[in-house]
CSV table of N, CA and C in Angstrom, one decimal:
chain,number,residue,atom,x,y,z
A,26,UNK,N,-168.1,-31.4,-25.5
A,26,UNK,CA,-166.6,-31.4,-25.3
A,26,UNK,C,-166.2,-31.3,-23.8
A,27,UNK,N,-165.6,-32.2,-23.5
A,27,UNK,CA,-165.4,-32.2,-22.1
A,27,UNK,C,-163.9,-31.4,-21.8
A,28,UNK,N,-163.6,-31.1,-20.7
A,28,UNK,CA,-162.3,-30.1,-20.2
A,28,UNK,C,-161.2,-30.6,-20.8
A,29,UNK,N,-161.0,-32.0,-20.5
A,29,UNK,CA,-159.8,-32.6,-21.1
A,29,UNK,C,-159.6,-32.5,-22.7
A,30,UNK,N,-160.6,-32.7,-23.4
A,30,UNK,CA,-160.9,-32.5,-24.8
A,30,UNK,C,-160.6,-31.2,-25.1
A,31,UNK,N,-161.0,-30.1,-24.6
A,31,UNK,CA,-160.9,-28.5,-24.6
A,31,UNK,C,-159.5,-28.4,-24.2
A,32,UNK,N,-158.9,-29.0,-23.6
A,32,UNK,CA,-157.4,-28.7,-23.1
A,32,UNK,C,-156.5,-29.1,-24.4
A,33,UNK,N,-156.8,-30.2,-24.9
A,33,UNK,CA,-156.1,-30.7,-26.1
A,33,UNK,C,-156.5,-29.9,-27.4
A,34,UNK,N,-157.8,-29.4,-27.4
A,34,UNK,CA,-158.0,-28.6,-28.5
A,34,UNK,C,-157.4,-27.1,-28.5
A,35,UNK,N,-157.2,-26.8,-27.2
A,35,UNK,CA,-156.7,-25.3,-27.0
A,35,UNK,C,-155.2,-25.4,-27.2
A,36,UNK,N,-154.6,-26.5,-26.9
A,36,UNK,CA,-153.0,-26.6,-27.1
A,36,UNK,C,-153.0,-26.6,-28.5
A,37,UNK,N,-153.8,-27.4,-29.4
A,37,UNK,CA,-153.7,-27.5,-31.0
A,37,UNK,C,-153.8,-26.1,-31.4
A,38,UNK,N,-154.7,-25.3,-31.0
A,38,UNK,CA,-155.0,-23.9,-31.5
A,38,UNK,C,-153.9,-23.2,-31.3
A,39,UNK,N,-153.4,-23.0,-30.0
A,39,UNK,CA,-152.1,-22.2,-29.6
A,39,UNK,C,-150.9,-22.6,-30.5
A,40,UNK,N,-150.5,-23.7,-30.3
A,40,UNK,CA,-149.5,-24.1,-31.1
A,40,UNK,C,-149.6,-23.9,-32.5
A,41,UNK,N,-150.7,-23.7,-33.3
A,41,UNK,CA,-151.0,-23.3,-34.7
A,41,UNK,C,-151.0,-21.8,-34.7
A,42,UNK,N,-151.5,-21.2,-33.7
A,42,UNK,CA,-151.2,-19.7,-33.8
A,42,UNK,C,-149.6,-19.1,-33.6
A,43,UNK,N,-149.0,-20.1,-32.6
A,43,UNK,CA,-147.7,-19.8,-32.5
A,43,UNK,C,-147.1,-20.0,-34.0
A,44,UNK,N,-147.2,-20.8,-34.6
A,44,UNK,CA,-146.8,-21.4,-35.8
A,44,UNK,C,-146.9,-20.1,-36.7
A,45,UNK,N,-148.1,-19.6,-36.8
A,45,UNK,CA,-148.6,-18.4,-37.7
A,45,UNK,C,-147.6,-17.3,-37.4
A,46,UNK,N,-147.5,-17.0,-36.0
A,46,UNK,CA,-146.5,-15.8,-35.7
A,46,UNK,C,-145.2,-15.9,-36.1
A,47,UNK,N,-144.7,-17.2,-35.9
A,47,UNK,CA,-143.3,-17.4,-36.2
A,47,UNK,C,-143.2,-17.4,-37.7
A,48,UNK,N,-144.1,-17.9,-38.4
A,48,UNK,CA,-144.0,-17.8,-40.0
A,48,UNK,C,-144.1,-16.3,-40.5
A,49,UNK,N,-144.8,-15.5,-39.7
A,49,UNK,CA,-145.0,-14.1,-40.3
A,49,UNK,C,-143.8,-13.5,-40.2
A,50,UNK,N,-143.1,-13.7,-38.7
A,50,UNK,CA,-141.8,-13.1,-38.4
A,50,UNK,C,-141.0,-13.6,-39.4
A,51,UNK,N,-140.8,-14.9,-39.7
A,51,UNK,CA,-139.8,-15.1,-40.6
A,51,UNK,C,-140.0,-14.6,-42.2
A,52,UNK,N,-141.2,-14.5,-42.5
A,52,UNK,CA,-141.7,-13.9,-43.9
A,52,UNK,C,-141.0,-12.6,-43.8
A,53,UNK,N,-141.2,-11.8,-42.7
A,53,UNK,CA,-140.8,-10.3,-42.8
A,53,UNK,C,-139.4,-10.3,-42.9
A,54,UNK,N,-138.5,-11.4,-42.4
A,54,UNK,CA,-137.1,-11.3,-42.5
A,54,UNK,C,-136.7,-11.5,-44.1
A,55,UNK,N,-137.5,-12.5,-44.6
A,55,UNK,CA,-137.3,-12.6,-46.0
A,55,UNK,C,-137.5,-11.7,-46.9
A,56,UNK,N,-138.5,-10.9,-46.8
A,56,UNK,CA,-139.1,-9.8,-47.7
A,56,UNK,C,-140.0,-10.3,-48.9
A,57,UNK,N,-140.4,-9.7,-49.6
A,57,UNK,CA,-141.3,-9.8,-50.7
A,57,UNK,C,-140.8,-10.8,-51.7
A,58,UNK,N,-141.7,-11.9,-52.1
A,58,UNK,CA,-141.4,-12.6,-53.2
A,58,UNK,C,-141.7,-11.9,-54.5
A,59,UNK,N,-140.9,-12.1,-55.7
A,59,UNK,CA,-141.3,-12.0,-56.8
A,59,UNK,C,-140.7,-13.0,-57.9
A,60,UNK,N,-140.9,-12.9,-59.0
A,60,UNK,CA,-140.4,-14.0,-60.2
A,60,UNK,C,-139.1,-14.0,-60.0
A,61,UNK,N,-138.3,-13.1,-59.9
A,61,UNK,CA,-136.8,-12.9,-59.7
A,61,UNK,C,-136.2,-13.4,-58.6
A,62,UNK,N,-136.8,-13.5,-57.4
A,62,UNK,CA,-136.2,-14.0,-56.1
A,62,UNK,C,-136.7,-15.1,-55.6
A,63,UNK,N,-137.8,-15.7,-56.3
A,63,UNK,CA,-138.5,-16.8,-55.8
A,63,UNK,C,-137.6,-17.9,-55.3
A,64,UNK,N,-136.6,-18.4,-56.3
A,64,UNK,CA,-135.8,-19.6,-55.9
A,64,UNK,C,-134.8,-19.3,-54.7
A,65,UNK,N,-134.2,-18.1,-54.5
A,65,UNK,CA,-133.4,-17.7,-53.4
A,65,UNK,C,-134.3,-17.8,-52.2
A,66,UNK,N,-135.6,-17.3,-52.3
A,66,UNK,CA,-136.5,-17.4,-51.0
A,66,UNK,C,-136.9,-18.7,-50.7
A,67,UNK,N,-136.7,-19.7,-51.7
A,67,UNK,CA,-137.3,-21.0,-51.2
A,67,UNK,C,-135.9,-21.4,-50.4
A,68,UNK,N,-134.9,-21.3,-50.8
A,68,UNK,CA,-133.6,-21.5,-50.0
A,68,UNK,C,-133.5,-20.7,-48.7
A,69,UNK,N,-133.9,-19.5,-48.5
A,69,UNK,CA,-134.2,-18.8,-47.5
A,69,UNK,C,-135.0,-19.4,-46.3
A,70,UNK,N,-135.9,-20.1,-46.8
A,70,UNK,CA,-136.9,-20.8,-46.0
A,70,UNK,C,-136.3,-21.8,-45.1
A,71,UNK,N,-135.4,-22.5,-45.9
A,71,UNK,CA,-134.6,-23.6,-45.3
A,71,UNK,C,-133.6,-23.1,-44.3
A,72,UNK,N,-133.3,-21.8,-44.2
A,72,UNK,CA,-132.1,-21.4,-43.4
A,72,UNK,C,-132.7,-20.1,-42.4
A,73,UNK,N,-134.0,-19.9,-42.4
A,73,UNK,CA,-134.5,-18.9,-41.3
A,73,UNK,C,-135.1,-19.7,-40.3
A,74,UNK,N,-134.4,-19.5,-39.2
A,74,UNK,CA,-134.9,-20.3,-37.8
A,74,UNK,C,-136.4,-20.1,-37.4
A,75,UNK,N,-136.8,-18.8,-37.6
A,75,UNK,CA,-138.3,-18.7,-37.4
A,75,UNK,C,-139.2,-19.5,-38.3
A,76,UNK,N,-138.8,-19.6,-39.5
A,76,UNK,CA,-139.8,-20.3,-40.3
A,76,UNK,C,-139.8,-21.7,-40.1
A,77,UNK,N,-138.5,-22.3,-39.7
A,77,UNK,CA,-138.5,-23.7,-39.3
A,77,UNK,C,-139.2,-24.2,-38.2
A,78,UNK,N,-139.0,-23.4,-37.3
A,78,UNK,CA,-139.9,-23.6,-35.7
A,78,UNK,C,-141.1,-23.4,-36.0
A,79,UNK,N,-141.6,-22.3,-36.8
A,79,UNK,CA,-143.0,-22.2,-37.3
A,79,UNK,C,-143.6,-23.3,-37.8
A,80,UNK,N,-142.9,-24.0,-38.8
A,80,UNK,CA,-143.5,-25.2,-39.3
A,80,UNK,C,-143.5,-26.2,-38.3
A,81,UNK,N,-142.6,-26.4,-37.3
A,81,UNK,CA,-142.7,-27.2,-36.3
A,81,UNK,C,-144.1,-27.0,-35.3
A,82,UNK,N,-144.2,-25.9,-35.2
A,82,UNK,CA,-145.2,-25.5,-34.3
A,82,UNK,C,-146.6,-25.8,-35.1
A,83,UNK,N,-146.5,-25.7,-36.3
A,83,UNK,CA,-147.9,-26.1,-37.0
A,83,UNK,C,-148.0,-27.7,-36.9
A,84,UNK,N,-146.8,-28.1,-37.1
A,84,UNK,CA,-146.9,-29.8,-37.0
A,84,UNK,C,-147.4,-30.3,-35.6
A,85,UNK,N,-147.1,-29.6,-34.5
A,85,UNK,CA,-147.4,-29.7,-33.2
A,85,UNK,C,-148.7,-29.6,-33.1
A,86,UNK,N,-149.4,-28.5,-33.6
A,86,UNK,CA,-150.8,-28.2,-33.6
A,86,UNK,C,-151.6,-29.3,-34.3
A,87,UNK,N,-151.1,-29.8,-35.3
A,87,UNK,CA,-151.6,-30.9,-36.4
A,87,UNK,C,-151.7,-32.1,-35.2
A,88,UNK,N,-150.6,-32.5,-34.4
A,88,UNK,CA,-150.4,-33.6,-34.0
A,88,UNK,C,-151.7,-33.4,-32.7
A,89,UNK,N,-151.6,-32.5,-32.0
A,89,UNK,CA,-152.7,-32.5,-31.1
A,89,UNK,C,-154.4,-32.3,-31.6
A,90,UNK,N,-154.4,-31.9,-32.8
A,90,UNK,CA,-155.6,-31.8,-33.6
A,90,UNK,C,-156.1,-33.2,-33.7
A,91,UNK,N,-155.0,-34.2,-34.1
A,91,UNK,CA,-155.4,-35.4,-34.3
A,91,UNK,C,-155.8,-36.1,-33.3
A,92,UNK,N,-155.0,-35.7,-32.1
A,92,UNK,CA,-155.6,-36.4,-30.7
A,92,UNK,C,-157.2,-36.0,-30.4
A,93,UNK,N,-157.4,-34.7,-30.6
A,93,UNK,CA,-158.9,-34.2,-30.5
A,93,UNK,C,-159.6,-34.9,-31.3
A,94,UNK,N,-159.3,-35.2,-32.6
A,94,UNK,CA,-160.2,-35.9,-33.6
A,94,UNK,C,-160.4,-37.3,-32.9
A,95,UNK,N,-159.7,-37.9,-32.2
A,95,UNK,CA,-159.9,-39.4,-31.6
A,95,UNK,C,-160.9,-39.2,-30.4
A,96,UNK,N,-161.3,-38.1,-30.0
A,96,UNK,CA,-162.2,-38.2,-28.9
A,96,UNK,C,-163.4,-37.2,-29.3
A,97,UNK,N,-163.5,-36.3,-30.4
A,97,UNK,CA,-164.5,-35.5,-30.5
A,97,UNK,C,-165.0,-35.4,-32.3
A,98,UNK,N,-166.1,-35.4,-32.3
A,98,UNK,CA,-166.8,-35.4,-33.7
A,98,UNK,C,-166.2,-34.5,-34.7
A,99,UNK,N,-165.9,-34.9,-35.9
A,99,UNK,CA,-165.3,-33.7,-36.8
A,99,UNK,C,-166.3,-32.7,-37.0
A,100,UNK,N,-167.7,-32.7,-37.0
A,100,UNK,CA,-168.4,-31.8,-37.0
A,100,UNK,C,-168.4,-30.9,-35.9
A,101,UNK,N,-167.9,-31.0,-34.9
A,101,UNK,CA,-167.6,-30.1,-33.6
A,101,UNK,C,-166.2,-29.6,-33.8
A,102,UNK,N,-165.4,-30.4,-34.0
A,102,UNK,CA,-163.8,-30.2,-33.9
A,102,UNK,C,-163.4,-29.2,-35.0
A,103,UNK,N,-164.0,-29.5,-36.3
A,103,UNK,CA,-163.6,-28.8,-37.6
A,103,UNK,C,-164.2,-27.3,-37.3
A,104,UNK,N,-165.4,-27.0,-37.3
A,104,UNK,CA,-165.7,-25.6,-37.1
A,104,UNK,C,-165.2,-24.7,-35.7
A,105,UNK,N,-164.9,-25.5,-34.7
A,105,UNK,CA,-164.5,-24.9,-33.6
A,105,UNK,C,-162.9,-24.4,-33.5
A,106,UNK,N,-162.2,-25.1,-34.5
A,106,UNK,CA,-160.8,-24.6,-35.1
A,106,UNK,C,-160.9,-23.5,-35.6
A,107,UNK,N,-162.0,-22.9,-36.0
A,107,UNK,CA,-162.0,-21.5,-36.5
A,107,UNK,C,-161.4,-20.4,-35.4
A,108,UNK,N,-161.4,-20.9,-34.2
A,108,UNK,CA,-160.9,-19.9,-32.9
A,108,UNK,C,-159.5,-19.4,-33.4
A,109,UNK,N,-158.8,-20.3,-34.0
A,109,UNK,CA,-157.6,-19.8,-34.6
A,109,UNK,C,-157.5,-18.4,-35.2
A,110,UNK,N,-158.6,-18.2,-36.1
A,110,UNK,CA,-158.7,-16.9,-36.6
A,110,UNK,C,-158.9,-15.9,-35.6
A,111,UNK,N,-159.6,-16.0,-34.5
A,111,UNK,CA,-159.6,-15.0,-33.6
A,111,UNK,C,-158.3,-14.8,-32.8
A,112,UNK,N,-157.6,-15.8,-32.5
A,112,UNK,CA,-156.3,-15.5,-31.8
A,112,UNK,C,-155.4,-14.8,-32.9
A,113,UNK,N,-155.4,-15.3,-34.2
A,113,UNK,CA,-154.6,-14.7,-35.1
A,113,UNK,C,-154.7,-13.1,-35.2
A,114,UNK,N,-156.0,-12.6,-35.2
A,114,UNK,CA,-156.2,-11.2,-35.3
A,114,UNK,C,-155.7,-10.6,-34.2
A,115,UNK,N,-155.9,-11.3,-33.0
A,115,UNK,CA,-155.5,-10.6,-31.9
A,115,UNK,C,-153.8,-10.7,-31.8
A,116,UNK,N,-153.4,-11.6,-32.3
A,116,UNK,CA,-151.9,-11.6,-32.3
A,116,UNK,C,-151.4,-10.5,-33.3
A,117,UNK,N,-152.0,-10.4,-34.5
A,117,UNK,CA,-151.8,-9.5,-35.5
A,117,UNK,C,-151.8,-8.0,-35.0
A,118,UNK,N,-152.9,-7.7,-34.2
A,118,UNK,CA,-153.1,-6.4,-33.4
A,118,UNK,C,-152.0,-6.0,-32.7
A,119,UNK,N,-151.6,-6.9,-31.5
A,119,UNK,CA,-150.7,-6.6,-30.4
A,119,UNK,C,-149.4,-6.8,-30.9
A,120,UNK,N,-149.1,-7.7,-31.8
A,120,UNK,CA,-147.7,-8.0,-32.0
A,120,UNK,C,-147.0,-7.2,-33.4
A,121,UNK,N,-147.9,-7.2,-34.4
A,121,UNK,CA,-147.6,-6.6,-35.7
A,121,UNK,C,-148.2,-5.4,-35.8
A,122,UNK,N,-148.9,-4.9,-35.1
A,122,UNK,CA,-149.7,-3.5,-35.0
A,122,UNK,C,-150.6,-3.1,-36.2
A,123,UNK,N,-151.2,-4.6,-36.5
A,123,UNK,CA,-152.3,-4.5,-37.8
A,123,UNK,C,-153.6,-3.9,-37.0
A,124,UNK,N,-154.2,-3.3,-37.9
A,124,UNK,CA,-155.6,-2.5,-37.4
A,124,UNK,C,-156.8,-3.6,-37.7
A,125,UNK,N,-157.5,-3.3,-36.6
A,125,UNK,CA,-158.8,-4.4,-36.8
A,125,UNK,C,-160.2,-3.1,-37.0
A,126,UNK,N,-160.7,-3.4,-38.1
A,126,UNK,CA,-161.9,-2.7,-38.8
A,126,UNK,C,-163.1,-3.3,-37.9
A,127,UNK,N,-164.1,-2.4,-37.7
A,127,UNK,CA,-165.0,-2.7,-37.0
A,127,UNK,C,-166.1,-3.9,-37.3
A,128,UNK,N,-165.9,-4.1,-38.7
A,128,UNK,CA,-166.6,-5.2,-39.3
A,128,UNK,C,-165.8,-6.8,-39.1
A,129,UNK,N,-164.6,-6.6,-38.9
A,129,UNK,CA,-163.8,-7.5,-38.5
A,129,UNK,C,-164.0,-8.0,-37.2
A,130,UNK,N,-164.2,-7.2,-36.4
A,130,UNK,CA,-164.5,-7.2,-34.8
A,130,UNK,C,-165.8,-8.1,-34.6
A,131,UNK,N,-166.9,-7.5,-35.6
A,131,UNK,CA,-168.2,-8.2,-35.5
A,131,UNK,C,-167.9,-9.6,-35.9
A,132,UNK,N,-167.4,-9.9,-37.2
A,132,UNK,CA,-167.1,-11.1,-37.6
A,132,UNK,C,-166.5,-12.0,-36.5
A,133,UNK,N,-165.5,-11.7,-35.8
A,133,UNK,CA,-164.8,-12.4,-34.9
A,133,UNK,C,-165.9,-12.8,-33.8
A,134,UNK,N,-166.8,-12.0,-33.3
A,134,UNK,CA,-167.8,-12.1,-32.3
A,134,UNK,C,-168.7,-13.1,-32.9
A,135,UNK,N,-169.1,-13.2,-34.1
A,135,UNK,CA,-169.8,-14.3,-34.5
A,135,UNK,C,-169.0,-15.3,-34.5
A,136,UNK,N,-167.9,-15.7,-34.5
A,136,UNK,CA,-167.1,-16.9,-34.7
A,136,UNK,C,-167.2,-17.2,-33.3
A,137,UNK,N,-166.7,-16.5,-32.2
A,137,UNK,CA,-166.8,-17.0,-30.9
A,137,UNK,C,-168.2,-17.3,-30.3
A,138,UNK,N,-169.3,-16.6,-30.8
A,138,UNK,CA,-170.6,-17.1,-30.4
A,138,UNK,C,-170.8,-18.3,-31.2
A,139,UNK,N,-170.5,-18.6,-32.2
A,139,UNK,CA,-170.8,-19.9,-33.0
A,139,UNK,C,-170.1,-21.0,-32.3
A,140,UNK,N,-168.9,-21.0,-32.0
A,140,UNK,CA,-168.2,-22.0,-31.4
A,140,UNK,C,-168.7,-22.3,-30.0
A,141,UNK,N,-169.1,-21.4,-29.1
A,141,UNK,CA,-169.6,-21.4,-27.8
A,141,UNK,C,-170.8,-22.4,-28.2
A,142,UNK,N,-171.7,-21.9,-29.0
A,142,UNK,CA,-173.0,-22.8,-29.2
A,142,UNK,C,-172.8,-24.2,-29.6
A,143,UNK,N,-171.7,-24.2,-30.5
A,143,UNK,CA,-171.3,-25.7,-31.0
A,143,UNK,C,-170.8,-26.5,-29.9
A,144,UNK,N,-170.1,-26.0,-29.1
A,144,UNK,CA,-169.7,-27.1,-28.0
A,144,UNK,C,-170.5,-27.2,-26.8
A,145,UNK,N,-171.4,-26.1,-26.7
A,145,UNK,CA,-172.2,-26.2,-25.4
A,145,UNK,C,-172.9,-27.7,-25.5
A,146,UNK,N,-172.8,-28.0,-24.0
A,146,UNK,CA,-173.4,-29.1,-23.5
A,146,UNK,C,-174.7,-28.9,-22.6
A,147,UNK,N,-175.8,-29.5,-22.7
A,147,UNK,CA,-176.7,-28.9,-21.5
A,147,UNK,C,-176.4,-30.1,-20.5
């Protein structure tokens, strides 16, 4: 993966993670969904700005991922997209004060190491 390809890839990942953050923020505003409030929540999704912008960020992430796919093999780009998990956990920890158990830290380390091995060119 060249530097410009990695740049497009990083933009795709960051846009998707921003979408996840906004979707979580909007979901917290909606509250928990159950059988009695499901339909009102569907309408709430359409009127919650964070959810709409979050969906737009996901769309932008998909757009940049498509640009990456025009330049990089799917066998590299697909697994490398797992970096979004790493960023999501970091975001959850710092923004939403979620705990990260040791086994999750080890798993994230494996993801990062795997992506490095995947994109490494001699």
